[in-house]
Structures are given as structure tokens and as C-alpha cells.
CSV table of C-alpha atoms in Angstrom, one decimal:
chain,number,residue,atom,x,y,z
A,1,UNK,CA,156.1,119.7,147.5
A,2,UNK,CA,157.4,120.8,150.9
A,3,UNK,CA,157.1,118.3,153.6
A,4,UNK,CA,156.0,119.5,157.2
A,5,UNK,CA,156.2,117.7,160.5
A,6,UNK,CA,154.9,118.7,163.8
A,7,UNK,CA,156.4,120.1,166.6
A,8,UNK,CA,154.3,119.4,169.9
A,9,UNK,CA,154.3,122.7,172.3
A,10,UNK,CA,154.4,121.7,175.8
A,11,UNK,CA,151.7,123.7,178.1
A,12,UNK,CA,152.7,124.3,181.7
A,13,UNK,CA,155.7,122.4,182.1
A,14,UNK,CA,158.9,123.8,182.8
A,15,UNK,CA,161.5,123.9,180.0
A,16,UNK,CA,164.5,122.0,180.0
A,17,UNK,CA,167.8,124.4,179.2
A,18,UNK,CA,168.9,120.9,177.3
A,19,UNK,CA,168.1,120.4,173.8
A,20,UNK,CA,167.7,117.4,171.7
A,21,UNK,CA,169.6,117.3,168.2
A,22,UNK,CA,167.7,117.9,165.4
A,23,UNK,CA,166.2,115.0,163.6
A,24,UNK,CA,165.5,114.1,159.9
A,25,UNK,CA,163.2,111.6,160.5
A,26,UNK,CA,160.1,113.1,158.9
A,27,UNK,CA,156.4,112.2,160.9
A,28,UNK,CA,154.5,109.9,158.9
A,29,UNK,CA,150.8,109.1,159.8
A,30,UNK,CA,149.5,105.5,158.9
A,31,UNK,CA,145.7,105.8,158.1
A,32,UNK,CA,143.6,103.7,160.7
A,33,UNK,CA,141.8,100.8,159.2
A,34,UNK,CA,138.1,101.4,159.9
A,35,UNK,CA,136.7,98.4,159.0
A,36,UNK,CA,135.0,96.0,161.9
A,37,UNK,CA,137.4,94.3,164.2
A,38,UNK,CA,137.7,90.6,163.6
A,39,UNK,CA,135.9,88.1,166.2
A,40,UNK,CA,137.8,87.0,168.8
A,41,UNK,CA,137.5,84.3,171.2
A,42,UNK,CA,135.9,85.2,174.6
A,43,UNK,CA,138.5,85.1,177.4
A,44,UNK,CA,137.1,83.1,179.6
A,45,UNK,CA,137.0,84.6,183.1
A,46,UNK,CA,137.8,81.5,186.2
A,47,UNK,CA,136.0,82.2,189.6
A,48,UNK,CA,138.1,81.6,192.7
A,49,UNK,CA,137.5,79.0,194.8
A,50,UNK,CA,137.2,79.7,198.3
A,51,UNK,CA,139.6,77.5,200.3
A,52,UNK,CA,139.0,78.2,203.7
A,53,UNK,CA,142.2,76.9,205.9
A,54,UNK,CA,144.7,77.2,203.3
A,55,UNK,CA,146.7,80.3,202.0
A,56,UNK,CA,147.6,78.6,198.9
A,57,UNK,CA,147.2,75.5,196.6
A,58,UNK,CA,148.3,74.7,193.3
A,59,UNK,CA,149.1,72.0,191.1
A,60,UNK,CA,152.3,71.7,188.7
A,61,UNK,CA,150.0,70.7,185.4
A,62,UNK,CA,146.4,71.3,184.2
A,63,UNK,CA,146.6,67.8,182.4
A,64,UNK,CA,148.0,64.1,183.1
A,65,UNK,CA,147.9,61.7,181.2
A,66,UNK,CA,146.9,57.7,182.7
A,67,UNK,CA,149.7,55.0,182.7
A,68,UNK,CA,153.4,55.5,182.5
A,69,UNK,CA,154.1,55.6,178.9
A,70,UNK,CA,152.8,59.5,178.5
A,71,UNK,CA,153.7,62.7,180.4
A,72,UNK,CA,153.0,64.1,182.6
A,73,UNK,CA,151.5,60.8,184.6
A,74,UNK,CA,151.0,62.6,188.1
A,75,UNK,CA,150.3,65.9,189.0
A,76,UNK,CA,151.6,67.4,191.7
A,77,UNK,CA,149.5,69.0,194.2
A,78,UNK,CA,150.9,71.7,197.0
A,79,UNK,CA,148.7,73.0,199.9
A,80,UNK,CA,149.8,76.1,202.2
A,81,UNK,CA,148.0,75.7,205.6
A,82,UNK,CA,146.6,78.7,207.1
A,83,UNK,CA,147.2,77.2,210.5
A,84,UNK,CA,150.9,76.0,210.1
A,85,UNK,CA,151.7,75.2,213.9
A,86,UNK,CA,148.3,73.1,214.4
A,87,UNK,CA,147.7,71.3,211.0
A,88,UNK,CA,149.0,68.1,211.5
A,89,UNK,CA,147.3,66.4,208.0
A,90,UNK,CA,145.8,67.4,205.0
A,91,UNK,CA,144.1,65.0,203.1
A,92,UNK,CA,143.2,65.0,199.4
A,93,UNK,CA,139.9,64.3,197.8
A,94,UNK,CA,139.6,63.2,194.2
A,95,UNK,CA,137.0,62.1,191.5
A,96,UNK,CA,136.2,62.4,187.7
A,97,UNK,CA,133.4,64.6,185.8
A,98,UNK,CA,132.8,64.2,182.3
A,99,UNK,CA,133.3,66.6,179.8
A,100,UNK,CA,130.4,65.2,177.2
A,101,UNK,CA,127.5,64.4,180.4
A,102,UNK,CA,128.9,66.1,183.7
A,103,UNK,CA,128.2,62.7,185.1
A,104,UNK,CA,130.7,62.5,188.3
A,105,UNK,CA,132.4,59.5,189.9
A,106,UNK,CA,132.6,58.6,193.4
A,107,UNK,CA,135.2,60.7,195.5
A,108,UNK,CA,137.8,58.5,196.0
A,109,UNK,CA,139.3,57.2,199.7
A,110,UNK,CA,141.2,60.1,201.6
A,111,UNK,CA,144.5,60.4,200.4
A,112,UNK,CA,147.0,61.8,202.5
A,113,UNK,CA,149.2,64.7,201.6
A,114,UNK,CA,153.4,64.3,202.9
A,115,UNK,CA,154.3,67.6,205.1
A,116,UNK,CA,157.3,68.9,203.2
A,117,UNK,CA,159.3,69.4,205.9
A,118,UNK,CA,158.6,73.3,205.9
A,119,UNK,CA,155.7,73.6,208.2
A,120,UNK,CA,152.3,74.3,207.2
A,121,UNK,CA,153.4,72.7,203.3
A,122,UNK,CA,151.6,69.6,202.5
A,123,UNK,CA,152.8,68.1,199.0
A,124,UNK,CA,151.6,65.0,196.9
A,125,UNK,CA,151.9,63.7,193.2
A,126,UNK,CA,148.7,62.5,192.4
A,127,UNK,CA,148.1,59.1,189.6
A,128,UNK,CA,145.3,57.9,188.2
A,129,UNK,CA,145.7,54.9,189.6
A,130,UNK,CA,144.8,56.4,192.9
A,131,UNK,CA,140.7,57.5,191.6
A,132,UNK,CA,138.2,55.3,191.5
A,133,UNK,CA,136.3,54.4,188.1
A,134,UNK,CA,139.6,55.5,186.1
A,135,UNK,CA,138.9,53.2,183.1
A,136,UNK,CA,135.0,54.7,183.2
A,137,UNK,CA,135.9,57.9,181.9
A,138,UNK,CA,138.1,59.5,178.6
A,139,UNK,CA,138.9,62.9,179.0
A,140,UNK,CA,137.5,64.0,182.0
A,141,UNK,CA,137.8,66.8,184.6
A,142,UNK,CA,139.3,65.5,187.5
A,143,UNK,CA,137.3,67.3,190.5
A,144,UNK,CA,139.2,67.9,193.7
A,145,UNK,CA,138.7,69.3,197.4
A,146,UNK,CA,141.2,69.4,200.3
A,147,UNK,CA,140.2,69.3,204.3
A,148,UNK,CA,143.1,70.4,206.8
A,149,UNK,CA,143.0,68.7,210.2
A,150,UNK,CA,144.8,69.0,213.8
A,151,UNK,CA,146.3,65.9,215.3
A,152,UNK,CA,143.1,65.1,216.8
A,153,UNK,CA,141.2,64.3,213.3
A,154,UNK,CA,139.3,68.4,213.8
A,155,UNK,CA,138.9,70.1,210.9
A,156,UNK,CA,140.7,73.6,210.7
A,157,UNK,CA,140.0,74.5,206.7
A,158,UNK,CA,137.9,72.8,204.0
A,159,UNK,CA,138.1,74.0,200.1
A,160,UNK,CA,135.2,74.1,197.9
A,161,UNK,CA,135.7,71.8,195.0
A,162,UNK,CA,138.0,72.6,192.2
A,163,UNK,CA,135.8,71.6,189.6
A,164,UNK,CA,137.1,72.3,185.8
A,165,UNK,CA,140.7,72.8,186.2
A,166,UNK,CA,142.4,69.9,186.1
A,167,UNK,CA,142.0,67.2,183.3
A,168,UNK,CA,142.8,63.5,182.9
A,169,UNK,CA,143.9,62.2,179.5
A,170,UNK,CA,143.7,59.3,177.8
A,171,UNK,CA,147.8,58.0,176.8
A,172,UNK,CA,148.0,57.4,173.1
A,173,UNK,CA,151.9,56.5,172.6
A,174,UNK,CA,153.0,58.3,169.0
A,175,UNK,CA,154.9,55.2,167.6
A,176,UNK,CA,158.8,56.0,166.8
């Protein structure tokens, strides 16, 4: 039985005085599988948070872990002022929600961010040691907001809070 491949024409494009060597690589056509697509998990879809004085902030992890013995045990936060010549501080604000309740802990004190030396860069590495109510809560989001100031304590920017991004984690050591 003869076997016949096809040869697309081109419509309305000029032809090339090259040609291409001849193949003999026959066209073979897979059937489609027609049967329903399996399920899939939903890709959840993350709204921005508006962060008003800032051009950027991030964090190096999405999870920490508390104590020493596990890592990561900080998590680094970086903030791009908006206003580099007149913020003089940023300050961090922390506090846990729980994953099970949504029950949230007290925002814990200020805590200042370190200019980086580059102006308008505000870095700090964040332990749990440094929320209140750590011991009160497994597994938790860690909730967070950040306020940019002048050198006179005036606000220039404020974030809304960065509410399920960031978790806290219980250390369980795997023995050796």
C-alpha cells in the first residue's frame, strides 16, 4: 500500500528560490485521545497587596521554621522605598493567624528595618523569637505590614497586610 504525505502549499507568500532537501521522514498522525481531561488542581490566583510608599518588598522564604536547629530560622525581609531621599525608617510589623481558626495574635512591637547602605533599601532577617505569642500557635501564617517614615516619625507609605504568604513552622529535628 502506497504511503502519502502532505505537502502544505503556501498562499500569498513569496517563494523562496532556496529549496530544502528532500525528506524520507513519512507524516504520521497520532489520533487525539477524546476521552475527558483528568481533574486538576485549581491554580490559585494571589491578589496584590497595595503597598503604598514602597516600590518593592519581598522576602527570601515563604516558610521558617522556630529555633535554630531547622532551616531556614529567619526570613529575610527587603523593602524598596518609594521616597528614597526622605525615608529615614521603615519599621516592620508582625503577628500570627492560624491556619485551623483564623484567630490572630497581637502585632508585635515595631521592629526596625537596617538601611542597606543603598538608599531607599531597608533590609531585616526576621526570628520568631521577635513575635509575640510564638509558643501559642503551630503552623501559622505569619501576617505582616510595613510603614515608611521621614526623620521626623511622618508617615510617607503604609502596606496593607500581607496576610497568607508567609508561614511559621514548627522545628522537628530528623534524628541522624
Amino acid at each position: 500500500t502506497p504511503t502519502f504525505t502532505s505537502t502544505p502549499t503556501l498562499v500569498g507568500q513569496i517563494a523562496n528560490t532556496s529549496t530544502l532537501p528532500p525528506t524520507s521522514t513519512p507524516l504520521v498522525f497520532t489520533p487525539v485521545d477524546v476521552t475527558p481531561f483528568p481533574t486538576s488542581t485549581p491554580i490559585e490566583i494571589v491578589t496584590q497587596v497595595p503597598i503604598p510608599g514602597f516600590v518593592s518588598i519581598s522576602t527570601s522564604s515563604d516558610v521558617f521554621y522556630k529555633g535554630r536547629k531547622c532551616v531556614p530560622n529567619s526570613v529575610k525581609f527587603t523593602a524598596q522605598a518609594a521616597d528614597p531621599v526622605n525615608t529615614a525608617f521603615v519599621l516592620l510589623f508582625v503577628r500570627f493567624k492560624s491556619k485551623q481558626t483564623g484567630t490572630t495574635s497581637e502585632w508585635a512591637d515595631s521592629i526596625a528595618m537596617q538601611a542597606s547602605g543603598i538608599p531607599g533599601i531597608f533590609v531585616h532577617d526576621l526570628v520568631s523569637t521577635e513575635m509575640k505569642a510564638t509558643d501559642l500557635f503551630e503552623n501559622a501564617w505569619v501576617q505582616y505590614q510595613l510603614v515608611a517614615t521621614d526623620a521626623h516619625a511622618n508617615q510617607l507609605g503604609k502596606t496593607d497586610i500581607f496576610s497568607e504568604r508567609l508561614t511559621l513552622l514548627e522545628c522537628v529535628p530528623t534524628p541522624v
